[in-house]
Amino acid sequence: MGSRKLQQWIGVWTLSLTASCGVALGQSPSADMTGTYRGKDARAWTALLDHENEHVRRQAAYALGRIGSPAQIAVPALIKTLKDPRLESRWYALDTLGRIGPAAEAAVPAMLAALQDPANDDVVRRTAARSLGRMGPAAQAAIPELAKALRSEDPRLRVAAAGALWSITNKDEALKFLYRFLAGDDHDAAYEAATALLEIHPDAELPLEPLVAALGHPSPDVRRATTKVLQKIGPRTLVPLVAALRTN
């Protein structure tokens, strides 16, 4: 991206951040704090995980993920779904368990098995890694396998594993791994790194310079994802953003 384009991108973003100060950024505007989704509670959606219609089962898993931690009642049924012969069903179950978060700690062994299972494709294994990261320290048992995934032939799995390791351990080595991919030429891996950084708590003291530099990435998807990371971090990003404007 040329310096003029980078200036425009940073300038628009700086104005956006200034206007949004004081707003609870990073919180989903559709989050339902009552523990329901579209009028049904977690118990009702859990019952639909056994529905004969596959579409209804997937919709139920999606709904439970949107409910989040109050949906922990669904964990045993979701663990069962990880044995489903259909890859897409396993993907939905893993994603939902990750969104339930530490309340789904009982599922960690089954999620770890999904990460290890060669019958799962790359997308399912990436989702397993990402969802284990959403468990935080509750997924300590997954650390050895996630560390092994850092050497995977799939760069996006390596990124997902690094993001998960950072969420579980808070070790700088995993964060540096993410930043290397964010700055790399592989657009898919860079985007995966940006979305992994978006999972990190906004209070984490992330180094800002690599994020500001990523606003000049050739991929618009990477730029947009990085913008969301900076937005989630909030006002402390203003100083490096203004400095980047001056430099460019």
PDB file of C-alpha atoms in Angstrom:
ATOM      1  CA  MET A   1       0.000   0.000   0.000  1.00  0.00           C
ATOM      2  CA  GLY A   2       1.336   3.472  -0.863  1.00  0.00           C
ATOM      3  CA  SER A   3       2.078   6.070   1.770  1.00  0.00           C
ATOM      4  CA  ARG A   4      -0.892   8.247   0.700  1.00  0.00           C
ATOM      5  CA  LYS A   5      -3.299   5.315   1.033  1.00  0.00           C
ATOM      6  CA  LEU A   6      -1.788   4.451   4.415  1.00  0.00           C
ATOM      7  CA  GLN A   7      -2.234   8.059   5.518  1.00  0.00           C
ATOM      8  CA  GLN A   8      -5.880   7.983   4.495  1.00  0.00           C
ATOM      9  CA  TRP A   9      -6.481   4.666   6.280  1.00  0.00           C
ATOM     10  CA  ILE A  10      -4.834   5.793   9.514  1.00  0.00           C
ATOM     11  CA  GLY A  11      -6.499   9.194   9.337  1.00  0.00           C
ATOM     12  CA  VAL A  12      -9.987   7.734   8.975  1.00  0.00           C
ATOM     13  CA  TRP A  13      -9.271   5.247  11.732  1.00  0.00           C
ATOM     14  CA  THR A  14      -7.953   7.950  14.098  1.00  0.00           C
ATOM     15  CA  LEU A  15     -11.109  10.000  13.615  1.00  0.00           C
ATOM     16  CA  SER A  16     -13.217   6.896  14.180  1.00  0.00           C
ATOM     17  CA  LEU A  17     -11.373   6.063  17.394  1.00  0.00           C
ATOM     18  CA  THR A  18     -11.668   9.625  18.675  1.00  0.00           C
ATOM     19  CA  ALA A  19     -15.403   9.591  18.029  1.00  0.00           C
ATOM     20  CA  SER A  20     -15.857   6.246  19.741  1.00  0.00           C
ATOM     21  CA  CYS A  21     -13.967   6.958  22.978  1.00  0.00           C
ATOM     22  CA  GLY A  22     -16.146   6.096  25.929  1.00  0.00           C
ATOM     23  CA  VAL A  23     -18.083   3.420  24.022  1.00  0.00           C
ATOM     24  CA  ALA A  24     -17.783  -0.197  25.180  1.00  0.00           C
ATOM     25  CA  LEU A  25     -15.833  -1.394  22.164  1.00  0.00           C
ATOM     26  CA  GLY A  26     -15.383  -5.057  21.389  1.00  0.00           C
ATOM     27  CA  GLN A  27     -18.701  -6.005  22.950  1.00  0.00           C
ATOM     28  CA  SER A  28     -21.113  -7.605  20.535  1.00  0.00           C
ATOM     29  CA  PRO A  29     -24.125  -5.326  20.073  1.00  0.00           C
ATOM     30  CA  SER A  30     -26.322  -8.387  19.709  1.00  0.00           C
ATOM     31  CA  ALA A  31     -25.082 -10.059  22.889  1.00  0.00           C
ATOM     32  CA  ASP A  32     -28.038 -11.207  24.974  1.00  0.00           C
ATOM     33  CA  MET A  33     -27.191 -10.918  28.656  1.00  0.00           C
ATOM     34  CA  THR A  34     -30.375 -12.812  29.659  1.00  0.00           C
ATOM     35  CA  GLY A  35     -29.013 -16.207  28.583  1.00  0.00           C
ATOM     36  CA  THR A  36     -31.462 -16.548  25.697  1.00  0.00           C
ATOM     37  CA  TYR A  37     -31.260 -16.359  21.919  1.00  0.00           C
ATOM     38  CA  ARG A  38     -34.308 -15.578  19.798  1.00  0.00           C
ATOM     39  CA  GLY A  39     -36.588 -16.214  22.726  1.00  0.00           C
ATOM     40  CA  LYS A  40     -35.242 -19.645  23.684  1.00  0.00           C
ATOM     41  CA  ASP A  41     -32.997 -20.389  26.642  1.00  0.00           C
ATOM     42  CA  ALA A  42     -30.010 -22.743  26.648  1.00  0.00           C
ATOM     43  CA  ARG A  43     -32.079 -25.726  27.789  1.00  0.00           C
ATOM     44  CA  ALA A  44     -34.474 -25.350  24.862  1.00  0.00           C
ATOM     45  CA  TRP A  45     -31.665 -25.016  22.323  1.00  0.00           C
ATOM     46  CA  THR A  46     -29.810 -27.971  23.863  1.00  0.00           C
ATOM     47  CA  ALA A  47     -32.844 -30.193  23.317  1.00  0.00           C
ATOM     48  CA  LEU A  48     -32.673 -29.329  19.606  1.00  0.00           C
ATOM     49  CA  LEU A  49     -29.136 -30.699  19.298  1.00  0.00           C
ATOM     50  CA  ASP A  50     -30.767 -34.135  18.903  1.00  0.00           C
ATOM     51  CA  HIS A  51     -33.291 -32.978  16.301  1.00  0.00           C
ATOM     52  CA  GLU A  52     -33.655 -35.214  13.239  1.00  0.00           C
ATOM     53  CA  ASN A  53     -33.079 -32.252  10.915  1.00  0.00           C
ATOM     54  CA  GLU A  54     -29.385 -31.466  10.473  1.00  0.00           C
ATOM     55  CA  HIS A  55     -30.059 -27.786   9.770  1.00  0.00           C
ATOM     56  CA  VAL A  56     -31.975 -27.461  13.060  1.00  0.00           C
ATOM     57  CA  ARG A  57     -29.096 -29.114  14.946  1.00  0.00           C
ATOM     58  CA  ARG A  58     -26.604 -26.646  13.483  1.00  0.00           C
ATOM     59  CA  GLN A  59     -28.881 -23.710  14.236  1.00  0.00           C
ATOM     60  CA  ALA A  60     -29.093 -24.927  17.837  1.00  0.00           C
ATOM     61  CA  ALA A  61     -25.301 -25.100  18.130  1.00  0.00           C
ATOM     62  CA  TYR A  62     -25.013 -21.610  16.670  1.00  0.00           C
ATOM     63  CA  ALA A  63     -27.586 -20.268  19.142  1.00  0.00           C
ATOM     64  CA  LEU A  64     -25.819 -21.860  22.110  1.00  0.00           C
ATOM     65  CA  GLY A  65     -22.581 -20.221  21.026  1.00  0.00           C
ATOM     66  CA  ARG A  66     -24.289 -16.850  20.982  1.00  0.00           C
ATOM     67  CA  ILE A  67     -25.656 -17.433  24.490  1.00  0.00           C
ATOM     68  CA  GLY A  68     -22.113 -18.128  25.710  1.00  0.00           C
ATOM     69  CA  SER A  69     -21.240 -19.269  29.223  1.00  0.00           C
ATOM     70  CA  PRO A  70     -24.877 -19.688  30.403  1.00  0.00           C
ATOM     71  CA  ALA A  71     -25.096 -22.471  27.786  1.00  0.00           C
ATOM     72  CA  GLN A  72     -22.808 -24.782  29.749  1.00  0.00           C
ATOM     73  CA  ILE A  73     -25.781 -27.118  30.204  1.00  0.00           C
ATOM     74  CA  ALA A  74     -25.192 -28.079  26.550  1.00  0.00           C
ATOM     75  CA  VAL A  75     -21.588 -29.217  27.058  1.00  0.00           C
ATOM     76  CA  PRO A  76     -22.273 -32.992  27.339  1.00  0.00           C
ATOM     77  CA  ALA A  77     -24.389 -32.927  24.158  1.00  0.00           C
ATOM     78  CA  LEU A  78     -21.758 -30.888  22.313  1.00  0.00           C
ATOM     79  CA  ILE A  79     -19.040 -33.342  23.364  1.00  0.00           C
ATOM     80  CA  LYS A  80     -21.193 -36.080  21.869  1.00  0.00           C
ATOM     81  CA  THR A  81     -21.471 -34.060  18.637  1.00  0.00           C
ATOM     82  CA  LEU A  82     -17.668 -34.095  18.315  1.00  0.00           C
ATOM     83  CA  LYS A  83     -18.099 -37.771  17.335  1.00  0.00           C
ATOM     84  CA  ASP A  84     -20.528 -36.897  14.528  1.00  0.00           C
ATOM     85  CA  PRO A  85     -19.340 -38.317  11.178  1.00  0.00           C
ATOM     86  CA  ARG A  86     -20.049 -34.986   9.464  1.00  0.00           C
ATOM     87  CA  LEU A  87     -17.152 -32.528   9.556  1.00  0.00           C
ATOM     88  CA  GLU A  88     -19.425 -29.488   9.564  1.00  0.00           C
ATOM     89  CA  SER A  89     -21.287 -30.738  12.639  1.00  0.00           C
ATOM     90  CA  ARG A  90     -17.985 -31.197  14.467  1.00  0.00           C
ATOM     91  CA  TRP A  91     -16.957 -27.690  13.425  1.00  0.00           C
ATOM     92  CA  TYR A  92     -20.150 -26.192  14.865  1.00  0.00           C
ATOM     93  CA  ALA A  93     -19.696 -28.088  18.123  1.00  0.00           C
ATOM     94  CA  LEU A  94     -16.090 -26.954  18.540  1.00  0.00           C
ATOM     95  CA  ASP A  95     -16.909 -23.355  17.753  1.00  0.00           C
ATOM     96  CA  THR A  96     -19.801 -23.375  20.222  1.00  0.00           C
ATOM     97  CA  LEU A  97     -17.687 -24.904  22.999  1.00  0.00           C
ATOM     98  CA  GLY A  98     -15.116 -22.157  22.471  1.00  0.00           C
ATOM     99  CA  ARG A  99     -17.793 -19.488  22.722  1.00  0.00           C
ATOM    100  CA  ILE A 100     -19.097 -20.999  25.951  1.00  0.00           C
ATOM    101  CA  GLY A 101     -15.529 -20.572  27.189  1.00  0.00           C
ATOM    102  CA  PRO A 102     -14.112 -21.734  30.538  1.00  0.00           C
ATOM    103  CA  ALA A 103     -17.577 -22.912  31.594  1.00  0.00           C
ATOM    104  CA  ALA A 104     -17.051 -25.731  29.058  1.00  0.00           C
ATOM    105  CA  GLU A 105     -13.811 -26.900  30.707  1.00  0.00           C
ATOM    106  CA  ALA A 106     -15.139 -30.476  30.865  1.00  0.00           C
ATOM    107  CA  ALA A 107     -14.913 -30.578  27.062  1.00  0.00           C
ATOM    108  CA  VAL A 108     -11.163 -29.857  26.912  1.00  0.00           C
ATOM    109  CA  PRO A 109     -10.100 -33.547  26.522  1.00  0.00           C
ATOM    110  CA  ALA A 110     -12.584 -34.072  23.672  1.00  0.00           C
ATOM    111  CA  MET A 111     -11.519 -30.814  22.008  1.00  0.00           C
ATOM    112  CA  LEU A 112      -7.896 -31.835  22.321  1.00  0.00           C
ATOM    113  CA  ALA A 113      -8.737 -35.156  20.690  1.00  0.00           C
ATOM    114  CA  ALA A 114     -10.370 -33.237  17.812  1.00  0.00           C
ATOM    115  CA  LEU A 115      -7.179 -31.228  17.355  1.00  0.00           C
ATOM    116  CA  GLN A 116      -5.155 -34.445  17.180  1.00  0.00           C
ATOM    117  CA  ASP A 117      -7.564 -36.446  15.003  1.00  0.00           C
ATOM    118  CA  PRO A 118      -6.175 -36.829  11.440  1.00  0.00           C
ATOM    119  CA  ALA A 119      -9.734 -37.488  10.222  1.00  0.00           C
ATOM    120  CA  ASN A 120     -10.516 -33.828  10.818  1.00  0.00           C
ATOM    121  CA  ASP A 121      -9.672 -31.371   8.067  1.00  0.00           C
ATOM    122  CA  ASP A 122      -7.587 -28.225   8.542  1.00  0.00           C
ATOM    123  CA  VAL A 123     -10.627 -26.032   9.190  1.00  0.00           C
ATOM    124  CA  VAL A 124     -11.876 -28.259  12.027  1.00  0.00           C
ATOM    125  CA  ARG A 125      -8.409 -28.513  13.557  1.00  0.00           C
ATOM    126  CA  ARG A 126      -7.944 -24.736  13.416  1.00  0.00           C
ATOM    127  CA  THR A 127     -11.303 -24.302  15.122  1.00  0.00           C
ATOM    128  CA  ALA A 128     -10.271 -26.791  17.804  1.00  0.00           C
ATOM    129  CA  ALA A 129      -7.089 -24.811  18.475  1.00  0.00           C
ATOM    130  CA  ARG A 130      -8.901 -21.485  18.493  1.00  0.00           C
ATOM    131  CA  SER A 131     -11.633 -22.772  20.802  1.00  0.00           C
ATOM    132  CA  LEU A 132      -9.106 -24.256  23.213  1.00  0.00           C
ATOM    133  CA  GLY A 133      -7.572 -20.787  23.407  1.00  0.00           C
ATOM    134  CA  ARG A 134     -10.943 -19.358  24.359  1.00  0.00           C
ATOM    135  CA  MET A 135     -10.878 -21.639  27.404  1.00  0.00           C
ATOM    136  CA  GLY A 136      -7.897 -19.705  28.748  1.00  0.00           C
ATOM    137  CA  PRO A 137      -5.924 -21.328  31.593  1.00  0.00           C
ATOM    138  CA  ALA A 138      -8.619 -24.015  31.865  1.00  0.00           C
ATOM    139  CA  ALA A 139      -7.041 -25.587  28.757  1.00  0.00           C
ATOM    140  CA  GLN A 140      -3.567 -26.091  30.266  1.00  0.00           C
ATOM    141  CA  ALA A 141      -3.688 -29.765  29.261  1.00  0.00           C
ATOM    142  CA  ALA A 142      -3.697 -28.708  25.601  1.00  0.00           C
ATOM    143  CA  ILE A 143      -0.367 -26.841  25.753  1.00  0.00           C
ATOM    144  CA  PRO A 144       1.881 -29.711  24.509  1.00  0.00           C
ATOM    145  CA  GLU A 145      -0.358 -30.455  21.519  1.00  0.00           C
ATOM    146  CA  LEU A 146      -0.746 -26.762  20.664  1.00  0.00           C
ATOM    147  CA  ALA A 147       3.034 -26.379  20.819  1.00  0.00           C
ATOM    148  CA  LYS A 148       3.322 -29.294  18.389  1.00  0.00           C
ATOM    149  CA  ALA A 149       0.807 -27.568  16.078  1.00  0.00           C
ATOM    150  CA  LEU A 150       3.218 -24.624  15.789  1.00  0.00           C
ATOM    151  CA  ARG A 151       5.207 -26.891  13.461  1.00  0.00           C
ATOM    152  CA  SER A 152       2.221 -27.844  11.299  1.00  0.00           C
ATOM    153  CA  GLU A 153       2.455 -27.597   7.517  1.00  0.00           C
ATOM    154  CA  ASP A 154      -0.730 -25.505   7.623  1.00  0.00           C
ATOM    155  CA  PRO A 155       0.333 -21.902   8.401  1.00  0.00           C
ATOM    156  CA  ARG A 156      -3.167 -20.963   9.546  1.00  0.00           C
ATOM    157  CA  LEU A 157      -3.159 -23.812  12.060  1.00  0.00           C
ATOM    158  CA  ARG A 158       0.203 -22.554  13.322  1.00  0.00           C
ATOM    159  CA  VAL A 159      -1.332 -19.115  13.824  1.00  0.00           C
ATOM    160  CA  ALA A 160      -4.420 -20.521  15.576  1.00  0.00           C
ATOM    161  CA  ALA A 161      -2.167 -22.561  17.872  1.00  0.00           C
ATOM    162  CA  ALA A 162      -0.024 -19.522  18.678  1.00  0.00           C
ATOM    163  CA  GLY A 163      -3.102 -17.462  19.526  1.00  0.00           C
ATOM    164  CA  ALA A 164      -4.397 -20.245  21.753  1.00  0.00           C
ATOM    165  CA  LEU A 165      -1.051 -20.593  23.533  1.00  0.00           C
ATOM    166  CA  TRP A 166      -0.961 -16.869  24.216  1.00  0.00           C
ATOM    167  CA  SER A 167      -4.491 -16.969  25.641  1.00  0.00           C
ATOM    168  CA  ILE A 168      -3.648 -19.934  27.852  1.00  0.00           C
ATOM    169  CA  THR A 169      -0.128 -18.987  28.976  1.00  0.00           C
ATOM    170  CA  ASN A 170       0.330 -15.239  28.284  1.00  0.00           C
ATOM    171  CA  LYS A 171       3.869 -16.017  27.124  1.00  0.00           C
ATOM    172  CA  ASP A 172       5.503 -13.466  24.829  1.00  0.00           C
ATOM    173  CA  GLU A 173       6.891 -16.140  22.486  1.00  0.00           C
ATOM    174  CA  ALA A 174       3.390 -16.934  21.229  1.00  0.00           C
ATOM    175  CA  LEU A 175       2.619 -13.250  20.740  1.00  0.00           C
ATOM    176  CA  LYS A 176       5.816 -12.726  18.742  1.00  0.00           C
ATOM    177  CA  PHE A 177       4.804 -15.668  16.566  1.00  0.00           C
ATOM    178  CA  LEU A 178       1.491 -13.941  15.784  1.00  0.00           C
ATOM    179  CA  TYR A 179       3.195 -10.675  14.922  1.00  0.00           C
ATOM    180  CA  ARG A 180       5.563 -12.425  12.521  1.00  0.00           C
ATOM    181  CA  PHE A 181       2.618 -13.845  10.602  1.00  0.00           C
ATOM    182  CA  LEU A 182       0.795 -10.506  10.716  1.00  0.00           C
ATOM    183  CA  ALA A 183       3.708  -8.899   8.902  1.00  0.00           C
ATOM    184  CA  GLY A 184       4.172 -11.786   6.453  1.00  0.00           C
ATOM    185  CA  ASP A 185       3.339 -12.224   2.782  1.00  0.00           C
ATOM    186  CA  ASP A 186       0.820 -15.026   3.339  1.00  0.00           C
ATOM    187  CA  HIS A 187      -2.422 -13.022   3.334  1.00  0.00           C
ATOM    188  CA  ASP A 188      -4.541 -15.826   4.806  1.00  0.00           C
ATOM    189  CA  ALA A 189      -2.104 -16.386   7.671  1.00  0.00           C
ATOM    190  CA  ALA A 190      -1.828 -12.630   8.283  1.00  0.00           C
ATOM    191  CA  TYR A 191      -5.609 -12.369   8.474  1.00  0.00           C
ATOM    192  CA  GLU A 192      -5.709 -15.358  10.845  1.00  0.00           C
ATOM    193  CA  ALA A 193      -3.100 -13.621  13.025  1.00  0.00           C
ATOM    194  CA  ALA A 194      -5.141 -10.414  13.141  1.00  0.00           C
ATOM    195  CA  THR A 195      -8.302 -12.297  14.121  1.00  0.00           C
ATOM    196  CA  ALA A 196      -6.330 -14.208  16.773  1.00  0.00           C
ATOM    197  CA  LEU A 197      -5.151 -10.891  18.211  1.00  0.00           C
ATOM    198  CA  LEU A 198      -8.767  -9.765  18.275  1.00  0.00           C
ATOM    199  CA  GLU A 199      -9.453 -12.617  20.718  1.00  0.00           C
ATOM    200  CA  ILE A 200      -6.942 -11.210  23.198  1.00  0.00           C
ATOM    201  CA  HIS A 201      -8.328  -9.246  26.128  1.00  0.00           C
ATOM    202  CA  PRO A 202      -8.287  -5.461  25.478  1.00  0.00           C
ATOM    203  CA  ASP A 203      -6.428  -4.859  28.746  1.00  0.00           C
ATOM    204  CA  ALA A 204      -3.455  -6.908  27.517  1.00  0.00           C
ATOM    205  CA  GLU A 205      -0.408  -4.735  26.886  1.00  0.00           C
ATOM    206  CA  LEU A 206       0.021  -5.550  23.216  1.00  0.00           C
ATOM    207  CA  PRO A 207       2.919  -3.809  21.415  1.00  0.00           C
ATOM    208  CA  LEU A 208       1.239  -1.310  19.106  1.00  0.00           C
ATOM    209  CA  GLU A 209       3.871  -0.614  16.444  1.00  0.00           C
ATOM    210  CA  PRO A 210       3.386  -3.930  14.568  1.00  0.00           C
ATOM    211  CA  LEU A 211      -0.372  -3.333  14.557  1.00  0.00           C
ATOM    212  CA  VAL A 212      -0.019   0.182  13.177  1.00  0.00           C
ATOM    213  CA  ALA A 213       2.375  -1.151  10.520  1.00  0.00           C
ATOM    214  CA  ALA A 214      -0.218  -3.798   9.560  1.00  0.00           C
ATOM    215  CA  LEU A 215      -2.581  -0.993   8.518  1.00  0.00           C
ATOM    216  CA  GLY A 216      -0.335  -0.817   5.458  1.00  0.00           C
ATOM    217  CA  HIS A 217      -0.717  -4.517   4.636  1.00  0.00           C
ATOM    218  CA  PRO A 218      -1.572  -5.214   0.955  1.00  0.00           C
ATOM    219  CA  SER A 219      -4.643  -7.230   1.956  1.00  0.00           C
ATOM    220  CA  PRO A 220      -7.767  -5.157   2.739  1.00  0.00           C
ATOM    221  CA  ASP A 221      -9.046  -8.013   4.923  1.00  0.00           C
ATOM    222  CA  VAL A 222      -5.910  -7.822   7.058  1.00  0.00           C
ATOM    223  CA  ARG A 223      -6.228  -4.051   7.297  1.00  0.00           C
ATOM    224  CA  ARG A 224      -9.858  -4.297   8.387  1.00  0.00           C
ATOM    225  CA  ALA A 225      -9.119  -6.992  10.970  1.00  0.00           C
ATOM    226  CA  THR A 226      -6.173  -4.996  12.335  1.00  0.00           C
ATOM    227  CA  THR A 227      -8.394  -1.934  12.584  1.00  0.00           C
ATOM    228  CA  LYS A 228     -10.780  -3.916  14.785  1.00  0.00           C
ATOM    229  CA  VAL A 229      -7.873  -4.960  17.024  1.00  0.00           C
ATOM    230  CA  LEU A 230      -6.786  -1.345  17.443  1.00  0.00           C
ATOM    231  CA  GLN A 231     -10.362  -0.278  18.069  1.00  0.00           C
ATOM    232  CA  LYS A 232     -10.703  -2.914  20.772  1.00  0.00           C
ATOM    233  CA  ILE A 233      -7.500  -1.715  22.448  1.00  0.00           C
ATOM    234  CA  GLY A 234      -8.890   1.809  22.505  1.00  0.00           C
ATOM    235  CA  PRO A 235      -7.468   5.301  23.138  1.00  0.00           C
ATOM    236  CA  ARG A 236      -3.872   4.307  23.889  1.00  0.00           C
ATOM    237  CA  THR A 237      -3.479   3.602  20.167  1.00  0.00           C
ATOM    238  CA  LEU A 238      -3.867   7.301  19.294  1.00  0.00           C
ATOM    239  CA  VAL A 239      -0.248   8.308  19.954  1.00  0.00           C
ATOM    240  CA  PRO A 240       1.384   5.687  17.655  1.00  0.00           C
ATOM    241  CA  LEU A 241      -1.296   6.310  15.020  1.00  0.00           C
ATOM    242  CA  VAL A 242      -0.582  10.045  14.965  1.00  0.00           C
ATOM    243  CA  ALA A 243       3.151   9.303  14.851  1.00  0.00           C
ATOM    244  CA  ALA A 244       2.577   7.029  11.841  1.00  0.00           C
ATOM    245  CA  LEU A 245       0.639   9.818  10.119  1.00  0.00           C
ATOM    246  CA  ARG A 246       3.556  12.190  10.610  1.00  0.00           C
ATOM    247  CA  THR A 247       6.076   9.658   9.353  1.00  0.00           C
ATOM    248  CA  ASN A 248       4.082   8.909   6.209  1.00  0.00           C
TER     249      ASN A 248
END
